[in-house]
Short mmCIF file of C-alpha atoms in Angstrom, two decimals:
data_model
loop_
_atom_site.label_atom_id
_atom_site.label_comp_id
_atom_site.label_asym_id
_atom_site.label_seq_id
_atom_site.Cartn_x
_atom_site.Cartn_y
_atom_site.Cartn_z
CA UNK A 444 51.59 -13.01 198.46
CA UNK A 445 51.63 -14.07 194.82
CA UNK A 446 55.01 -13.65 193.11
CA UNK A 447 53.26 -12.31 190.02
CA UNK A 448 51.46 -9.70 192.11
CA UNK A 449 54.66 -8.61 193.84
CA UNK A 450 56.67 -8.15 190.65
CA UNK A 451 53.79 -7.43 188.24
CA UNK A 452 54.88 -3.88 187.33
CA UNK A 453 58.33 -5.23 186.53
CA UNK A 454 57.21 -8.35 184.66
CA UNK A 455 54.87 -6.47 182.32
CA UNK A 456 57.83 -4.56 180.92
CA UNK A 457 58.45 -6.40 177.63
CA UNK A 458 62.20 -6.04 178.12
CA UNK A 459 61.95 -8.06 181.35
CA UNK A 460 58.96 -10.41 181.39
CA UNK A 461 58.84 -13.62 183.39
CA UNK A 462 62.15 -14.80 181.96
CA UNK A 463 63.84 -11.65 183.22
CA UNK A 464 62.26 -12.05 186.62
CA UNK A 465 63.56 -15.61 186.72
CA UNK A 466 67.06 -14.28 186.03
CA UNK A 467 66.76 -11.87 188.94
CA UNK A 468 65.54 -14.62 191.23
CA UNK A 469 68.47 -16.86 190.23
CA UNK A 470 71.08 -14.15 190.87
CA UNK A 471 73.31 -13.73 193.90
CA UNK A 472 74.57 -10.27 194.86
CA UNK A 473 76.96 -9.37 197.67
CA UNK A 474 76.71 -5.83 199.08
CA UNK A 475 79.74 -4.67 201.03
CA UNK A 476 78.76 -2.02 203.53
CA UNK A 477 75.23 -1.40 204.77
CA UNK A 478 75.70 2.33 205.19
CA UNK A 479 74.72 5.34 203.10
CA UNK A 480 75.19 3.63 199.74
CA UNK A 481 74.41 0.10 200.86
CA UNK A 482 70.98 0.97 202.27
CA UNK A 483 69.34 2.04 198.96
CA UNK A 484 71.17 -0.69 197.05
CA UNK A 485 69.83 -3.31 199.44
CA UNK A 486 66.30 -1.93 199.48
CA UNK A 487 65.90 -1.86 195.72
CA UNK A 488 67.60 -5.18 195.05
CA UNK A 489 65.43 -6.80 197.70
CA UNK A 490 62.29 -5.25 196.26
CA UNK A 491 63.29 -6.29 192.73
CA UNK A 492 63.51 -9.93 193.75
CA UNK A 493 67.23 -10.72 193.64
CA UNK A 494 67.18 -14.35 194.79
CA UNK A 495 70.12 -14.23 197.18
CA UNK A 496 71.59 -11.12 198.79
CA UNK A 497 74.63 -11.03 201.03
CA UNK A 498 75.32 -8.15 203.42
CA UNK A 499 78.69 -7.74 205.10
CA UNK A 500 79.27 -4.96 207.63
CA UNK A 501 80.76 -5.02 211.10
CA UNK A 502 79.79 -1.47 212.10
CA UNK A 503 76.84 -0.58 214.32
CA UNK A 504 73.95 1.82 213.74
CA UNK A 505 74.57 5.25 215.29
CA UNK A 506 72.33 8.30 215.59
CA UNK A 507 74.52 10.20 213.10
CA UNK A 508 73.69 7.56 210.46
CA UNK A 509 69.95 8.10 210.44
CA UNK A 510 69.81 11.22 208.25
CA UNK A 511 70.98 9.20 205.24
CA UNK A 512 70.82 5.50 206.13
CA UNK A 513 67.05 5.28 205.91
CA UNK A 514 66.94 1.51 206.21
CA UNK A 515 67.27 1.97 209.98
CA UNK A 516 65.24 3.64 212.71
CA UNK A 517 65.88 4.64 216.30
CA UNK A 518 65.05 1.10 217.39
CA UNK A 519 68.13 -0.07 215.45
CA UNK A 520 70.63 2.08 217.37
CA UNK A 521 73.50 0.02 218.71
CA UNK A 522 72.72 -2.97 216.48
CA UNK A 523 75.09 -4.41 213.93
CA UNK A 524 74.20 -2.97 210.52
CA UNK A 525 74.24 -6.25 208.61
CA UNK A 526 71.88 -7.87 211.11
CA UNK A 527 69.62 -4.81 211.40
CA UNK A 528 69.45 -4.57 207.59
CA UNK A 529 68.52 -8.23 207.28
CA UNK A 530 65.65 -7.78 209.76
CA UNK A 531 64.19 -4.86 207.80
CA UNK A 532 64.76 -6.41 204.38
CA UNK A 533 63.21 -9.72 205.40
CA UNK A 534 60.05 -7.80 206.21
CA UNK A 535 60.23 -6.17 202.79
CA UNK A 536 60.54 -9.46 200.90
CA UNK A 537 60.36 -12.89 202.55
CA UNK A 538 60.51 -14.63 199.18
CA UNK A 539 64.27 -14.18 198.84
CA UNK A 540 67.30 -15.39 200.81
CA UNK A 541 69.34 -12.85 202.78
CA UNK A 542 72.68 -13.69 204.38
CA UNK A 543 74.08 -11.30 206.98
CA UNK A 544 77.79 -11.31 207.77
CA UNK A 545 78.36 -9.14 210.88
CA UNK A 546 82.10 -9.06 210.36
CA UNK A 547 84.83 -7.10 208.66
CA UNK A 548 85.79 -7.83 205.06
CA UNK A 549 89.43 -8.91 205.13
CA UNK A 550 91.98 -10.52 202.86
CA UNK A 551 91.31 -13.73 204.76
CA UNK A 552 87.58 -13.99 203.99
CA UNK A 553 87.12 -11.98 200.79
CA UNK A 554 87.98 -14.58 198.17
CA UNK A 555 85.83 -17.35 199.66
CA UNK A 556 82.93 -14.94 200.17
CA UNK A 557 83.12 -13.43 196.69
CA UNK A 558 83.16 -16.87 195.10
CA UNK A 559 79.63 -17.48 196.42
CA UNK A 560 78.11 -14.49 194.57
CA UNK A 561 77.66 -13.34 190.96
CA UNK A 562 78.04 -9.58 191.42
CA UNK A 563 79.82 -7.49 194.05
CA UNK A 564 78.58 -4.04 195.10
CA UNK A 565 81.00 -1.67 196.82
CA UNK A 566 79.21 0.52 199.37
CA UNK A 567 82.31 1.33 201.44
CA UNK A 568 83.81 4.70 202.28
CA UNK A 569 87.57 4.19 202.54
CA UNK A 570 90.33 3.58 200.03
CA UNK A 571 92.04 0.60 201.63
CA UNK A 572 88.81 -1.44 201.52
CA UNK A 573 88.07 -0.31 197.95
CA UNK A 574 91.42 -1.62 196.74
CA UNK A 575 90.87 -4.86 198.65
CA UNK A 576 87.42 -5.25 197.06
CA UNK A 577 88.78 -4.49 193.60
CA UNK A 578 91.60 -7.00 193.85
CA UNK A 579 89.35 -9.74 195.24
CA UNK A 580 86.88 -9.07 192.39
CA UNK A 581 89.62 -9.32 189.78
CA UNK A 582 91.02 -12.52 191.29
CA UNK A 583 87.58 -14.18 191.52
CA UNK A 584 86.40 -12.79 188.17
CA UNK A 585 83.36 -10.98 189.57
CA UNK A 586 81.86 -7.74 188.18
CA UNK A 587 82.12 -4.89 190.66
CA UNK A 588 79.55 -2.10 190.91
CA UNK A 589 81.29 0.90 192.44
CA UNK A 590 79.86 4.01 194.07
CA UNK A 591 81.35 6.91 196.03
CA UNK A 592 80.06 10.16 197.52
CA UNK A 593 81.65 13.43 198.61
CA UNK A 594 79.63 16.33 200.05
CA UNK A 595 77.20 17.03 197.16
CA UNK A 596 78.77 14.86 194.46
CA UNK A 597 78.83 11.18 193.65
CA UNK A 598 80.43 8.65 191.30
CA UNK A 599 79.21 5.36 189.82
CA UNK A 600 80.98 2.82 187.62
CA UNK A 601 81.16 -0.89 186.85
CA UNK A 602 84.57 -2.54 187.01
CA UNK A 603 85.90 -5.93 185.97
CA UNK A 604 82.99 -6.56 183.62
CA UNK A 605 83.36 -8.25 180.23
CA UNK A 606 87.11 -7.69 180.12
CA UNK A 607 86.68 -4.04 181.08
CA UNK A 608 88.84 -1.88 183.36
CA UNK A 609 89.27 -2.29 187.09
CA UNK A 610 89.27 0.26 189.89
CA UNK A 611 93.07 0.29 189.71
CA UNK A 612 92.86 1.28 186.04
CA UNK A 613 91.10 4.45 187.18
CA UNK A 614 93.11 4.96 190.36
CA UNK A 615 96.48 3.13 190.09
CA UNK A 616 97.64 4.73 193.32
CA UNK A 617 95.62 5.78 196.38
CA UNK A 618 95.50 9.46 197.36
CA UNK A 619 97.83 10.61 200.11
CA UNK A 620 96.51 9.47 203.48
CA UNK A 621 94.34 12.17 205.04
CA UNK A 622 94.19 14.29 201.87
CA UNK A 623 90.51 13.49 201.26
CA UNK A 624 88.30 14.06 204.31
CA UNK A 625 85.66 11.50 205.21
CA UNK A 626 81.93 12.17 205.47
CA UNK A 627 82.35 12.26 209.24
CA UNK A 628 84.74 15.21 208.86
CA UNK A 629 83.26 17.19 205.98
CA UNK A 630 79.62 16.08 205.90
CA UNK A 631 77.32 14.81 203.17
CA UNK A 632 73.88 15.75 201.88
CA UNK A 633 71.57 13.06 203.24
CA UNK A 634 69.75 12.39 199.97
CA UNK A 635 72.96 11.98 197.92
CA UNK A 636 73.78 8.37 198.90
CA UNK A 637 70.16 7.52 198.10
CA UNK A 638 70.66 8.81 194.56
CA UNK A 639 74.04 7.17 194.00
CA UNK A 640 73.01 3.92 195.69
CA UNK A 641 69.92 3.73 193.48
CA UNK A 642 72.17 4.17 190.43
CA UNK A 643 74.31 1.29 191.67
CA UNK A 644 71.24 -0.91 192.08
CA UNK A 645 70.22 0.04 188.55
CA UNK A 646 73.59 -1.12 187.21
CA UNK A 647 73.18 -4.46 189.00
CA UNK A 648 69.78 -4.99 187.38
CA UNK A 649 71.11 -4.02 183.94
CA UNK A 650 73.95 -6.53 184.27
CA UNK A 651 71.64 -9.36 185.30
CA UNK A 652 68.99 -8.58 182.68
CA UNK A 653 71.47 -7.65 179.94
CA UNK A 654 69.64 -4.38 179.36
CA UNK A 655 70.82 -0.97 178.22
CA UNK A 656 74.39 0.27 178.44
CA UNK A 657 76.22 -0.84 181.55
CA UNK A 658 78.71 1.68 182.95
CA UNK A 659 81.57 -0.55 181.88
CA UNK A 660 84.64 1.51 181.04
CA UNK A 661 82.76 4.65 182.08
CA UNK A 662 82.68 6.81 185.19
CA UNK A 663 79.45 8.70 185.83
CA UNK A 664 79.81 11.81 187.99
CA UNK A 665 76.73 13.44 189.49
CA UNK A 666 76.36 16.88 191.08
CA UNK A 667 73.29 17.12 193.29
CA UNK A 668 73.43 20.94 193.44
CA UNK A 669 73.21 21.43 189.68
CA UNK A 670 71.43 18.14 188.91
CA UNK A 671 74.00 17.64 186.18
CA UNK A 672 75.90 14.49 185.36
CA UNK A 673 78.96 13.81 183.24
CA UNK A 674 80.34 10.53 181.94
CA UNK A 675 84.03 9.91 181.32
CA UNK A 676 85.70 6.99 179.59
CA UNK A 677 88.05 4.70 181.52
CA UNK A 678 90.67 2.69 179.66
CA UNK A 679 91.69 -0.82 180.64
CA UNK A 680 95.30 -0.96 181.81
CA UNK A 681 96.45 -4.52 181.27
CA UNK A 682 99.51 -4.08 183.51
CA UNK A 683 97.33 -3.14 186.49
CA UNK A 684 95.15 -6.21 185.98
CA UNK A 685 98.24 -8.41 185.63
CA UNK A 686 99.73 -7.06 188.85
CA UNK A 687 96.65 -8.09 190.78
CA UNK A 688 96.49 -11.54 189.20
CA UNK A 689 100.22 -12.11 189.70
CA UNK A 690 99.90 -11.32 193.41
CA UNK A 691 96.83 -13.55 193.89
CA UNK A 692 98.80 -16.21 195.76
CA UNK A 693 99.87 -13.58 198.31
CA UNK A 694 96.49 -11.87 198.57
CA UNK A 695 95.81 -12.94 202.15
CA UNK A 696 99.02 -11.32 203.37
CA UNK A 697 98.62 -7.94 201.63
CA UNK A 698 98.29 -4.98 204.03
CA UNK A 699 95.90 -2.59 202.27
CA UNK A 700 96.10 -0.04 205.07
CA UNK A 701 99.85 0.15 204.53
CA UNK A 702 99.36 0.40 200.75
CA UNK A 703 97.09 3.41 201.33
CA UNK A 704 99.61 5.06 203.64
CA UNK A 705 97.73 4.35 206.85
CA UNK A 706 100.55 3.69 209.31
CA UNK A 707 98.84 4.55 212.59
CA UNK A 708 97.23 1.13 213.00
CA UNK A 709 98.23 -1.17 215.85
CA UNK A 710 97.82 -4.88 215.20
CA UNK A 711 97.86 -6.64 218.56
CA UNK A 712 98.51 -9.93 216.78
CA UNK A 713 102.01 -8.62 216.21
CA UNK A 714 102.58 -8.18 219.94
CA UNK A 715 100.98 -6.54 222.94
CA UNK A 716 103.92 -4.40 224.05
CA UNK A 717 101.89 -1.27 223.44
CA UNK A 718 99.65 -2.25 226.35
CA UNK A 719 102.55 -1.71 228.76
CA UNK A 720 103.36 1.79 227.59
CA UNK A 721 102.45 4.95 229.47
CA UNK A 722 99.61 5.79 227.13
CA UNK A 723 96.08 7.11 227.35
CA UNK A 724 93.36 4.97 225.83
CA UNK A 725 90.20 6.46 224.37
CA UNK A 726 87.13 4.28 223.91
CA UNK A 727 84.96 5.92 221.23
CA UNK A 728 82.11 3.42 221.44
CA UNK A 729 78.67 4.51 222.58
CA UNK A 730 78.22 4.47 226.35
CA UNK A 731 75.64 1.69 226.16
CA UNK A 732 78.02 -0.70 224.39
CA UNK A 733 79.28 -3.42 226.72
CA UNK A 734 81.41 -4.85 228.12
CA UNK A 735 83.99 -2.20 228.92
CA UNK A 736 87.72 -2.86 229.08
CA UNK A 737 88.37 -1.42 232.51
CA UNK A 738 91.93 -2.82 232.64
CA UNK A 739 92.98 -0.10 230.18
CA UNK A 740 91.36 2.69 232.24
CA UNK A 741 90.11 4.33 229.06
CA UNK A 742 88.62 7.75 228.61
CA UNK A 743 85.14 6.99 227.27
CA UNK A 744 84.06 9.51 224.64
CA UNK A 745 81.55 8.47 221.95
CA UNK A 746 82.84 9.38 218.48
CA UNK A 747 80.04 11.90 217.91
CA UNK A 748 81.15 13.90 220.97
CA UNK A 749 84.89 13.71 220.41
CA UNK A 750 85.41 17.18 218.95
CA UNK A 751 83.49 18.92 221.74
CA UNK A 752 85.47 17.15 224.49
CA UNK A 753 89.02 17.48 223.17
CA UNK A 754 89.99 19.46 226.28
CA UNK A 755 89.71 16.25 228.34
CA UNK A 756 92.50 14.58 226.34
CA UNK A 757 96.19 15.19 227.04
CA UNK A 758 97.84 16.20 223.77
CA UNK A 759 101.32 15.43 225.07
CA UNK A 760 100.61 11.78 225.84
CA UNK A 761 100.71 8.93 223.39
CA UNK A 762 97.09 8.23 222.52
CA UNK A 763 95.57 4.92 221.45
CA UNK A 764 91.96 4.86 220.30
CA UNK A 765 89.67 1.87 220.02
CA UNK A 766 86.03 1.12 219.24
CA UNK A 767 84.17 -2.14 218.79
CA UNK A 768 85.73 -3.24 215.52
CA UNK A 769 88.07 -0.56 214.19
CA UNK A 770 85.93 1.64 211.93
CA UNK A 771 85.03 4.44 214.33
CA UNK A 772 88.48 4.50 215.91
CA UNK A 773 89.98 5.13 212.48
CA UNK A 774 87.67 8.13 212.08
CA UNK A 775 88.63 9.28 215.59
CA UNK A 776 92.32 9.25 214.68
CA UNK A 777 91.59 11.46 211.67
CA UNK A 778 89.70 13.92 213.88
CA UNK A 779 92.44 14.04 216.52
CA UNK A 780 95.14 14.56 213.89
CA UNK A 781 93.11 17.42 212.43
CA UNK A 782 93.24 19.12 215.83
CA UNK A 783 96.98 18.73 216.28
CA UNK A 784 97.36 15.37 218.01
CA UNK A 785 100.60 13.90 216.66
CA UNK A 786 101.23 10.67 218.55
CA UNK A 787 97.89 8.94 218.01
CA UNK A 788 96.95 5.52 216.65
CA UNK A 789 94.10 3.04 216.78
CA UNK A 790 93.75 -0.68 217.37
CA UNK A 791 93.09 -2.92 214.39
CA UNK A 792 90.00 -4.99 215.10
CA UNK A 793 89.01 -2.80 218.06
CA UNK A 794 87.54 -4.21 221.24
CA UNK A 795 86.86 -7.49 219.47
CA UNK A 796 90.60 -8.04 219.06
CA UNK A 797 91.27 -6.79 222.58
CA UNK A 798 88.77 -9.22 224.06
CA UNK A 799 90.44 -12.05 222.18
CA UNK A 800 93.67 -11.14 223.95
CA UNK A 801 91.85 -10.70 227.21
CA UNK A 802 90.59 -14.27 227.10
CA UNK A 803 94.15 -15.36 226.35
CA UNK A 804 95.27 -13.65 229.58
CA UNK A 805 97.14 -10.92 227.77
CA UNK A 806 94.76 -8.46 229.39
CA UNK A 807 93.35 -8.86 232.86
CA UNK A 808 89.68 -8.28 233.46
#
């Protein structure tokens, strides 16, 4: 397919032209999270001809994703989202380069990964990762295109751009843990992430092409029920930026879960004593996900069925939840706490971390 034919409707815009298309093709954009927001961002950036796109996500495609994550179909169920997204996007545009990272974004890989890209797009849904992304963007000097959704409302902004404010300038402190329910708990209108994600993609294109007014120092809030939007100014707080830069040397050791008040996380790297306790383990992975960790004798309840099977779980016992990589188990803990479970935690890194210990003979097969 001719490049001119593919991008013709874009190139004939006098504000873009062939020189603008060349800028897009020379750009590198990293999208963190291939979920509700990441899907539309990835689709439109791929279609627009961004030369190199990175996708990092260690979650898998579940049936509950499909009403809003329209990049996937039923054939993608159980697949890693970054890899499934790359397959679909490669079919959309083979003229660009797509890198899939089927792993979790951590303090250990963020700085090296960010340094390979020009613009970072935040498509995540939790505060600890948002602060991690912000700090890594500030340290590496990368513009950050932010988006968030809640029920029928969404937010979009651009941080760390042309000496503008950062995410911490808007939110110096995270909300109290558990005070803001996740989409899994409270729900979300399926079309909303499509709208907000498209706005994020638009900001990326504006930055690259130097067009229009980038949402730098501004927070756009959109209400899908009224179709109204409002824009608020965000001031740059130099002290917040300085704090991040001053702690750059310690970035890899910062515990963002702890900063956000998430204390019910078990890190097996710190010791496996919890494995010897009289606890009940709940595996919230889908039943088709293998292999199982039979040595723990877990109760196997897929996350989507957790609420309807609470009567099978002993409330009086200490409860440890795990999934494949730690995302779903975190959601499971929130659900269990909502229904009165007090002594409940989840395993950082999920089954992946457990298998690492299993191969080290900490767990027996």
